[in-house]
Short mmCIF file of C-alpha atoms in Angstrom, two decimals:
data_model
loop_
_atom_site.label_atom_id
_atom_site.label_comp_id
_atom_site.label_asym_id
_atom_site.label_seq_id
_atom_site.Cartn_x
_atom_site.Cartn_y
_atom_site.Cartn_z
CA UNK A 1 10.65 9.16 -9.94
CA UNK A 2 9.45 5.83 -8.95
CA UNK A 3 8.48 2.46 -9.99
CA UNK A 4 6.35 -0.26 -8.90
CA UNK A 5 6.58 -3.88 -9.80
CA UNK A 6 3.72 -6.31 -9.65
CA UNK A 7 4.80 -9.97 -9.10
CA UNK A 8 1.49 -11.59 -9.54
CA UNK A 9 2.20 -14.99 -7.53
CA UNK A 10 1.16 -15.93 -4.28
CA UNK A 11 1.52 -19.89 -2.81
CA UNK A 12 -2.20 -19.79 -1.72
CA UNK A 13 -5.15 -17.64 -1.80
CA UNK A 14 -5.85 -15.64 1.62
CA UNK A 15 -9.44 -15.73 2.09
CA UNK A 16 -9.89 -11.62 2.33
CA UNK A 17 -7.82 -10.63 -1.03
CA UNK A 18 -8.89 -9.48 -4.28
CA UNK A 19 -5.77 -8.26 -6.00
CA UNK A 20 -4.32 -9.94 -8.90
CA UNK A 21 -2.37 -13.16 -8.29
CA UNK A 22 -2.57 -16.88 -9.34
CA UNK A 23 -1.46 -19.83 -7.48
CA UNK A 24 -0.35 -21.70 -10.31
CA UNK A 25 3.61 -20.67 -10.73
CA UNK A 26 3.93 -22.38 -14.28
CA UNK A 27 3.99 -19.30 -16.05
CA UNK A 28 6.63 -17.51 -13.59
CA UNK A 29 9.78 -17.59 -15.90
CA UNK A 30 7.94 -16.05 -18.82
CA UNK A 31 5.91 -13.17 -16.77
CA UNK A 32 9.30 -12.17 -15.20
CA UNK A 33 10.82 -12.28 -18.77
CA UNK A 34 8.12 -10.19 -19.71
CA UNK A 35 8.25 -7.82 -17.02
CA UNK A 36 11.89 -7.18 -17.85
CA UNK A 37 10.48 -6.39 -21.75
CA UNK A 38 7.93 -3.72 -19.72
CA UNK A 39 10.70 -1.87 -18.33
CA UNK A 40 12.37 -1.50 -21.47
CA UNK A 41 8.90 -0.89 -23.80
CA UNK A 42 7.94 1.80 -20.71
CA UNK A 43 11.88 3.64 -20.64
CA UNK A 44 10.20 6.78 -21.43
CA UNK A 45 7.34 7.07 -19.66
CA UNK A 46 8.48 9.05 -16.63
CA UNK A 47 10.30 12.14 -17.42
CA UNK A 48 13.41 11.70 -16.00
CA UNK A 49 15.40 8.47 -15.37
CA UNK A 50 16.34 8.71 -12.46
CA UNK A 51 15.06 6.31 -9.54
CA UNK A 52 14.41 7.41 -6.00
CA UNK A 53 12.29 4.17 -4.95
CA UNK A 54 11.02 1.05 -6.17
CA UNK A 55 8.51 -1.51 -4.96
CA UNK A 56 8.30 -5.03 -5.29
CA UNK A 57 4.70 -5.51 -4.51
CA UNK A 58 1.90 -8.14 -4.74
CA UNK A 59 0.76 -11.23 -5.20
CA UNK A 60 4.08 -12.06 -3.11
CA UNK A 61 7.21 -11.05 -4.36
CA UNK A 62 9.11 -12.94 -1.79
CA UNK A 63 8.53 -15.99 -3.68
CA UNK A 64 10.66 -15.21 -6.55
CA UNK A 65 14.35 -16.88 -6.32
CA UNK A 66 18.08 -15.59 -6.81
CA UNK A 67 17.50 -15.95 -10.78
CA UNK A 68 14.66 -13.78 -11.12
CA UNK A 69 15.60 -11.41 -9.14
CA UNK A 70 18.54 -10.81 -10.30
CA UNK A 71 17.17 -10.18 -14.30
CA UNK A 72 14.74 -7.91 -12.94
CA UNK A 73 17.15 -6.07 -10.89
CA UNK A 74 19.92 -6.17 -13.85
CA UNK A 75 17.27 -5.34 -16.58
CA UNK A 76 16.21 -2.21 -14.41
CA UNK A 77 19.51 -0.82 -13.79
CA UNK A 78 20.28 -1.02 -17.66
CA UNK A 79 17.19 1.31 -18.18
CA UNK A 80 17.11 3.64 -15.39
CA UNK A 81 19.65 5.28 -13.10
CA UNK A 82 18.68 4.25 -9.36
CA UNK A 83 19.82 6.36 -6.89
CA UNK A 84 22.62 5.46 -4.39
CA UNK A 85 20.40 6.23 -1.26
CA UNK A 86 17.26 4.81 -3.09
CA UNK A 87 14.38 2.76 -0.93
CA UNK A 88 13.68 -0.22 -2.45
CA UNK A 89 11.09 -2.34 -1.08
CA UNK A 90 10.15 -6.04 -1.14
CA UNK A 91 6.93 -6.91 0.08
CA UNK A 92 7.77 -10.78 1.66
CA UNK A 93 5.93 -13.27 3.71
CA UNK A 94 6.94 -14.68 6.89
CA UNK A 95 7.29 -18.58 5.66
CA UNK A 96 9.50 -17.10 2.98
CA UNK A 97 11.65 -15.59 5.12
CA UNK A 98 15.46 -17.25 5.69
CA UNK A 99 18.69 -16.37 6.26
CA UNK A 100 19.70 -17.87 2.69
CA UNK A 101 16.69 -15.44 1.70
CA UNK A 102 17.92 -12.19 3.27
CA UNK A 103 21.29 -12.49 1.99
CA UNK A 104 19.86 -12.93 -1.95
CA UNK A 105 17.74 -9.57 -0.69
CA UNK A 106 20.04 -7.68 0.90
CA UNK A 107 22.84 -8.47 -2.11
CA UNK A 108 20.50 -7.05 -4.66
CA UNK A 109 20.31 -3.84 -2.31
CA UNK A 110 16.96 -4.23 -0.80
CA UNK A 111 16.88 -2.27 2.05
CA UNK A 112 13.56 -1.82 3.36
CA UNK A 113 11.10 -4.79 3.67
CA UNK A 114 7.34 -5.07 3.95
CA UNK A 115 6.21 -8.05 5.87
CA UNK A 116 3.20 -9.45 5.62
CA UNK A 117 2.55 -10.62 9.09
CA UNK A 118 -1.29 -9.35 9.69
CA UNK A 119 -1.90 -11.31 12.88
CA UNK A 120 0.20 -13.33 15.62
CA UNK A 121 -2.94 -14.87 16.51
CA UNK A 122 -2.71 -18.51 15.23
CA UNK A 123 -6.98 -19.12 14.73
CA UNK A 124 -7.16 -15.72 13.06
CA UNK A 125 -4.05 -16.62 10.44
CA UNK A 126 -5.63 -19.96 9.73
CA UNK A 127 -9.11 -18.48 9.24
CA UNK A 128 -7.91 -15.87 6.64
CA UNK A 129 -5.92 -18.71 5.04
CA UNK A 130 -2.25 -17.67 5.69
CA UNK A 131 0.57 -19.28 4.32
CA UNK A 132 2.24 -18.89 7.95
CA UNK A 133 2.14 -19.42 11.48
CA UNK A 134 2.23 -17.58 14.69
CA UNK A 135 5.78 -18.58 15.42
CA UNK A 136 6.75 -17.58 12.04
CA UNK A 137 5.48 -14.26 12.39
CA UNK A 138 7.37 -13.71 15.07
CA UNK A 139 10.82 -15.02 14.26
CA UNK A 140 10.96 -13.93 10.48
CA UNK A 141 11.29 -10.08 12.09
CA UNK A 142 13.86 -11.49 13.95
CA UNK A 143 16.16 -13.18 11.15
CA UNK A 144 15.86 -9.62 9.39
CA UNK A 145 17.01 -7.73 12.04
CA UNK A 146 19.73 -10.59 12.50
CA UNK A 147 20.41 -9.87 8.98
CA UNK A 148 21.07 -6.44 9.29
CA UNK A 149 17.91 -5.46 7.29
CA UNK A 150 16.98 -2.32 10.15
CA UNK A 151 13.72 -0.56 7.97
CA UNK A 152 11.09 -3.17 8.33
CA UNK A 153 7.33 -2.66 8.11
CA UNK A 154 4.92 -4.95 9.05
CA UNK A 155 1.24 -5.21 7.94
CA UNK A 156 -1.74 -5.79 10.22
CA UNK A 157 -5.25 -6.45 9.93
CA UNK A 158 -7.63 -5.12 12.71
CA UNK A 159 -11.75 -5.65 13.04
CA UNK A 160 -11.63 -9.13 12.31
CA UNK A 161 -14.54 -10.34 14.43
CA UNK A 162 -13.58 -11.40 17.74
CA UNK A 163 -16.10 -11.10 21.46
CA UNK A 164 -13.54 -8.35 22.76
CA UNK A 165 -10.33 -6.74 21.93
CA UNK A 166 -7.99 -9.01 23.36
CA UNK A 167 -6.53 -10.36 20.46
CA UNK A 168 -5.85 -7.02 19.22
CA UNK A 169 -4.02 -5.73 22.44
CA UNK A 170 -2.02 -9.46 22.17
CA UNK A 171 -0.82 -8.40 18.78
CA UNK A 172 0.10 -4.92 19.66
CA UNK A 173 2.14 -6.34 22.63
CA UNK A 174 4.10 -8.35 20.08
CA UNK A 175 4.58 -4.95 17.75
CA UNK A 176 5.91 -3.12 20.91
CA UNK A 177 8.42 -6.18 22.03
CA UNK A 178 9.72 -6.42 17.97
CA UNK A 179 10.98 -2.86 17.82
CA UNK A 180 9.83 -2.12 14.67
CA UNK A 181 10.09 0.77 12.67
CA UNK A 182 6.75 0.91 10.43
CA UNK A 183 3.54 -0.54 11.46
CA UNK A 184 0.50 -0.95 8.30
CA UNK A 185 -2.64 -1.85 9.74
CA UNK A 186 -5.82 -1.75 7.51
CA UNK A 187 -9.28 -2.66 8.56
CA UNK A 188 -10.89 -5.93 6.87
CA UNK A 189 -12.60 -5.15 4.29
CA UNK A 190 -15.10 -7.65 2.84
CA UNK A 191 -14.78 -8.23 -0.73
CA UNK A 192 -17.56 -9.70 -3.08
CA UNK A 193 -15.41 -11.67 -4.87
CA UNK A 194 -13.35 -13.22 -2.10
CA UNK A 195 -13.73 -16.70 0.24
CA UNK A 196 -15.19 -14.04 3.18
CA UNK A 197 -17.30 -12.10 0.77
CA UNK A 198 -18.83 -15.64 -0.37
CA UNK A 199 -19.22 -16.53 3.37
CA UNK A 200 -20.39 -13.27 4.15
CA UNK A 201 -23.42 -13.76 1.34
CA UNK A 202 -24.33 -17.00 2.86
CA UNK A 203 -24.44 -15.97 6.47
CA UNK A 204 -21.07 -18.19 7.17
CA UNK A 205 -19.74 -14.96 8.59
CA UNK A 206 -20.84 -11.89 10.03
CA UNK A 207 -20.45 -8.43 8.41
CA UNK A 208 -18.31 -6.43 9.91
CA UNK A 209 -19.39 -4.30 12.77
CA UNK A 210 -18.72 -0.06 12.38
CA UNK A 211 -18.43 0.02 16.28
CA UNK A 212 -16.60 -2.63 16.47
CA UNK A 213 -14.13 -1.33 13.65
CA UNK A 214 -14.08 2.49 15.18
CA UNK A 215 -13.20 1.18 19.26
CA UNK A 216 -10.34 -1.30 17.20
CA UNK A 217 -8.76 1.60 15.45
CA UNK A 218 -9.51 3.89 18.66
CA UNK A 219 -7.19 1.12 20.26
CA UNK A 220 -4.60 0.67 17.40
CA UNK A 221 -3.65 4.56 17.23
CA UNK A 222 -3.51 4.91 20.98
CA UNK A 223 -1.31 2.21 21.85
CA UNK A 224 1.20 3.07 18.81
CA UNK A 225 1.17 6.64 19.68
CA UNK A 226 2.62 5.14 22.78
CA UNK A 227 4.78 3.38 21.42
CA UNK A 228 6.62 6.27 19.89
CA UNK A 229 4.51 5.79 16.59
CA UNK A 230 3.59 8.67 14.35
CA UNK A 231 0.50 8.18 12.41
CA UNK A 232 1.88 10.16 9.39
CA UNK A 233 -1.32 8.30 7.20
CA UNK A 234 -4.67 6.73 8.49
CA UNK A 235 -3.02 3.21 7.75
CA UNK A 236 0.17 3.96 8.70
CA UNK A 237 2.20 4.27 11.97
CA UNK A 238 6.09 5.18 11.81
CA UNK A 239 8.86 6.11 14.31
CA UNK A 240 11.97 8.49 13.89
CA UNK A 241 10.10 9.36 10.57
CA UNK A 242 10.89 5.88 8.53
CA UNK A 243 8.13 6.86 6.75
CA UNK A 244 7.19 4.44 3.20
CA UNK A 245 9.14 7.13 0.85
CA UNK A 246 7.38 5.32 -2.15
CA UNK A 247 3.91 5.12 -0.79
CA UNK A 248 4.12 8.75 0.42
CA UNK A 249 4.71 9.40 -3.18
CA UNK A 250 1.37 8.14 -3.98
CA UNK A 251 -0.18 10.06 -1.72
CA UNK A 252 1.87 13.26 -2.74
CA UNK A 253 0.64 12.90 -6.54
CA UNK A 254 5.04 12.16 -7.37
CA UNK A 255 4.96 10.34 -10.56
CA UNK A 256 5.56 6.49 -10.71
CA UNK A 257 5.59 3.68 -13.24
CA UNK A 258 4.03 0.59 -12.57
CA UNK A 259 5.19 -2.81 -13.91
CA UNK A 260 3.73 -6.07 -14.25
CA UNK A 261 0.12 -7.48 -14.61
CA UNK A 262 -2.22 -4.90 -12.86
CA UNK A 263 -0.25 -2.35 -12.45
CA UNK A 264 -0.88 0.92 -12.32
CA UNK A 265 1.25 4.03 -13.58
CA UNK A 266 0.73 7.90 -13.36
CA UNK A 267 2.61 10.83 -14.65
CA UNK A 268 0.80 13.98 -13.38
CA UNK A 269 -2.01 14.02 -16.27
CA UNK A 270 -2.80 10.62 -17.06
CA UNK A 271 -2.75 7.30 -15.28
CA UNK A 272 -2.85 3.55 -17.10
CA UNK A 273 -3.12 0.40 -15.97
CA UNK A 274 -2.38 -2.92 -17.27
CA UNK A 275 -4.65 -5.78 -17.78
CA UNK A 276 -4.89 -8.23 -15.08
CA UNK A 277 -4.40 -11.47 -17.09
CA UNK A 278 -1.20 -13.23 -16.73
CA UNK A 279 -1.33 -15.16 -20.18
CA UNK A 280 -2.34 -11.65 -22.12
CA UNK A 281 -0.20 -9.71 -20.31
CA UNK A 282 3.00 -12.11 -21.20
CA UNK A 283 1.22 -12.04 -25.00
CA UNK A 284 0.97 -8.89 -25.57
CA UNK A 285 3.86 -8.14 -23.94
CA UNK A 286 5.75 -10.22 -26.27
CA UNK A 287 4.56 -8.71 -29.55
CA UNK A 288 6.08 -5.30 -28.26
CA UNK A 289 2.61 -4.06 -27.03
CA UNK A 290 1.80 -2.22 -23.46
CA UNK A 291 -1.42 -4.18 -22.46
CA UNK A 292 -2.48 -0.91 -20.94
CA UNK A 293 -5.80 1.15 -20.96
CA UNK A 294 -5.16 4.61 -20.73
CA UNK A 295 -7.15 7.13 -18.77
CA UNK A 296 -6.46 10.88 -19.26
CA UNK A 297 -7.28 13.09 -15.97
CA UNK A 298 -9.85 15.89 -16.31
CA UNK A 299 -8.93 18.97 -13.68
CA UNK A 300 -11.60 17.35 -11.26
CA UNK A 301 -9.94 14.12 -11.18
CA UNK A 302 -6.50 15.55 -10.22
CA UNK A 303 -8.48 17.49 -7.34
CA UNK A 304 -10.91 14.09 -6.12
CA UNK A 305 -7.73 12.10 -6.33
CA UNK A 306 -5.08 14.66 -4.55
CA UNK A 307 -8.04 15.13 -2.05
CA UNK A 308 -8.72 11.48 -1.46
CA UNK A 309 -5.17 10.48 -0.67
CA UNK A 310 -4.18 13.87 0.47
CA UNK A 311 -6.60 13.88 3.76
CA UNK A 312 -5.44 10.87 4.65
CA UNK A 313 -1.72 12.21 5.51
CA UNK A 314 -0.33 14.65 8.07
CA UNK A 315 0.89 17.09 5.25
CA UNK A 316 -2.67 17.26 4.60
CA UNK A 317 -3.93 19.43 1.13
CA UNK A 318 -2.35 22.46 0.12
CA UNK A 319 -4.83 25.05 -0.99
CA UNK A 320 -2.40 26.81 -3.00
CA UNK A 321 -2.04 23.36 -5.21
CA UNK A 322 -5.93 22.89 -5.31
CA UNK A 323 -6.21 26.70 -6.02
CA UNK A 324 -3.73 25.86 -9.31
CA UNK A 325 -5.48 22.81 -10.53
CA UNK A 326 -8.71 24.40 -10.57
CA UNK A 327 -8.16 27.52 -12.10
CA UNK A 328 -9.58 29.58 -9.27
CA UNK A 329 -10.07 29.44 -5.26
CA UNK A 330 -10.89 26.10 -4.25
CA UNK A 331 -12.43 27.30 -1.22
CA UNK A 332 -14.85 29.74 -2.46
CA UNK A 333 -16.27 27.31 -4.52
CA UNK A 334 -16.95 24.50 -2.06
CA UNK A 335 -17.89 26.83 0.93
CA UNK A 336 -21.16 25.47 1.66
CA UNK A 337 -19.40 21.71 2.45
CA UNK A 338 -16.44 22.89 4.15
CA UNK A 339 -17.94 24.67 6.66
CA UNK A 340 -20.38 22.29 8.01
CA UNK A 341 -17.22 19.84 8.32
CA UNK A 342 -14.78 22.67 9.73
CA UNK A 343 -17.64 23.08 12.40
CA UNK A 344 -18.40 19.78 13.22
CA UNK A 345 -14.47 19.88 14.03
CA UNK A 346 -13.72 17.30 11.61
CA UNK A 347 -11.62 19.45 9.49
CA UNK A 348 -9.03 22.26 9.86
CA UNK A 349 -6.83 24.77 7.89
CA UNK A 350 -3.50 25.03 8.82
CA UNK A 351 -0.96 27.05 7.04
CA UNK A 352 -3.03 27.19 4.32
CA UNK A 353 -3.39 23.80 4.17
CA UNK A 354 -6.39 21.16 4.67
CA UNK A 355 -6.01 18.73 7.51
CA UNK A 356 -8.56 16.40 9.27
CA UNK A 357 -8.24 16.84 13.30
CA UNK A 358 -8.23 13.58 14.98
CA UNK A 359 -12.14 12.93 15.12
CA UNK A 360 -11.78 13.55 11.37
CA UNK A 361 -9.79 10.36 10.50
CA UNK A 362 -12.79 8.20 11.47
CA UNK A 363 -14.62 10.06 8.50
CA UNK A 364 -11.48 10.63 6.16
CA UNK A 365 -13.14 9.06 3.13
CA UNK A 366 -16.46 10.49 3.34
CA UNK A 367 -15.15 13.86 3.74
CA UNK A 368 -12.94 12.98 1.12
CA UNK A 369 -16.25 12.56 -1.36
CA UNK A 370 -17.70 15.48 0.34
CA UNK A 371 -15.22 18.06 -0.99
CA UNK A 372 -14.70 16.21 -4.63
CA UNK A 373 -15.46 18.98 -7.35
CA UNK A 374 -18.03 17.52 -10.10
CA UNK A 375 -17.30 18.16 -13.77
#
């Protein structure tokens, strides 16, 4: 079982992001306060209490301090039982990152932190808006290792338009020197709603190029396979298998209960989310209600999502769990898309099990969308 937490605060806006946040940390106290209230209105929701990971995700949860932390982290082990040799994760940023810091983490048992580092290239951090700089980036990794913190993850973002790949090859030269155990890198995506999707629509910035995108990743998986890296998802890049136990649960279908403003839950036939309003969230939170709409998963859904998330990993889709979903053979009754992809040699079965081969990955998602079973 695991549980997610959504801490819906950031310092500043970073020009490429469209999840939930605000900037404005007046209401902090009482959205903490009333994501202590969650855990205890949502105690039933997954079937057993017992917790094998949590994540403190974002918005940055790195900003919250000693007191907050400590309520949430009291209020959740009054409600559930967390595991001794749990992962729990705390998504940070580098310019909140201190000794003073690490020792409030590491005494609440955090043991595995997600930095959000996405470039060491000082003009690419200040044109996405970063709270941090280059030297930052660098030494917060440092101070955690210092600290004794030794599962670290760091995020990157590749494709951001450049007139070569030098930057990129700079950045994975810093990756390689850091020793790091986890490695995120996701392509920039323009958003409509965000500062680059606004500069996008007025020609302030170019779209980004699919070439350009396809030789970055190219170079990304290449030089962390090098490295010692296994790419055990698209996204994500791990040695000695420190693989994200929580998001692998995602991708796994495992069920998980997600906390705060925004956040998402699913328990195997159903999935909710909760409304992505700080002030309604606290309200409705207060007046003992679960500001969540509630979605219940048709037999297709459970295949499109398992599919969509499934590809994506190197345990791939098992046939035999398609197979049960559907009520009869999954392959039978989308022959006439498989085989085009299993000949264009962007698909295999192994073991009875769907993987994508290595050209695949380019086209996980569309393949993805190929094989989703209509209602």
């Amino acid at each position: 079982m695991h549980i997610y937490l959504h801490i819906p605060f950031c310092k500043q806006a970073c020009y490429y992001c469209d999840f939930h946040f605000s900037t404005s940390l007046s209401q902090k106290e009482a959205v903490v306060e009333a994501i202590c209230q969650e855990i205890r209105l949502q105690k039933s929701y997954l079937k057993k209490t017992h917790i094998s990971t949590i994540y403190f995700g974002g918005g940055t949860p790195s900003i919250l301090d000693e007191t907050s932390l400590g309520v949430i982290f009291s209020t959740l082990h009054q409600t559930f039982t967390i595991l001794p040799d749990a992962e729990i994760t705390l998504e940070a940023n580098p310019d909140d990152i201190s000794v003073a810091k690490l020792a409030i983490f590491k005494k609440f048992g955090i043991n595995r932190l997600s930095i959000g580092i996405q470039s060491f290239h000082e003009p690419h951090l200040k044109q996405m808006n970063r709270a941090h700089n280059a030297k930052e980036a660098e030494t917060c990794v440092k101070l955690a290792q210092d600290a004794g913190i030794d599962n670290i993850t760091i995020d990157l973002i590749y494709a951001i338009p450049a007139p070569d790949h030098q930057i990129l090859y700079s950045d994975l030269a810093k990756v390689e020197a850091l020793n790091l155990q986890h490695v995120s890198a996701y392509c920039l995506t323009i958003e409509p709603q965000t500062v680059f999707g606004k500069w996008t629509k007025q020609g302030k910035m170019p779209n980004i190029d699919d070439d350009f995108s396809a030789q970055q990743f190219s170079i990304l998986v290449e030089n962390l396979q090098r490295m010692g890296y296994e790419q055990y998802e698209i996204s994500n890049f791990a040695r000695n298998q420190h693989y994200s136990k929580h998001n692998t649960s995602y991708w796994k279908q495992e069920e998980y209960l997600g906390i705060g403003p925004s956040a998402h839950s699913f328990n195997g036939v159903s999935r909710q989310y909760n409304i992505a309003n700080n002030t309604k969230y606290v309200q409705q939170i207060s007046a003992g209600i679960i500001p969540a709409t509630l979605e219940i998963l048709t037999k297709e859904d459970q295949i499109n999502e398992y599919l969509l998330t499934g590809l994506r990993t190197i345990w791939g889709c098992k046939i035999e769990y398609l197979d049960s979903i559907l009520g009869s053979s999954f392959l039978d009754l989308q022959k006439s898309y498989l085989q085009p992809i299993l000949r264009a040699g962007h698909l295999e079965i192994i073991e009875h099990t769907l993987k994508l081969t290595e050209a695949g990955k380019l086209f996980a998602d569309r393949i993805a969308s190929d094989l989703f079973v209509e209602e």
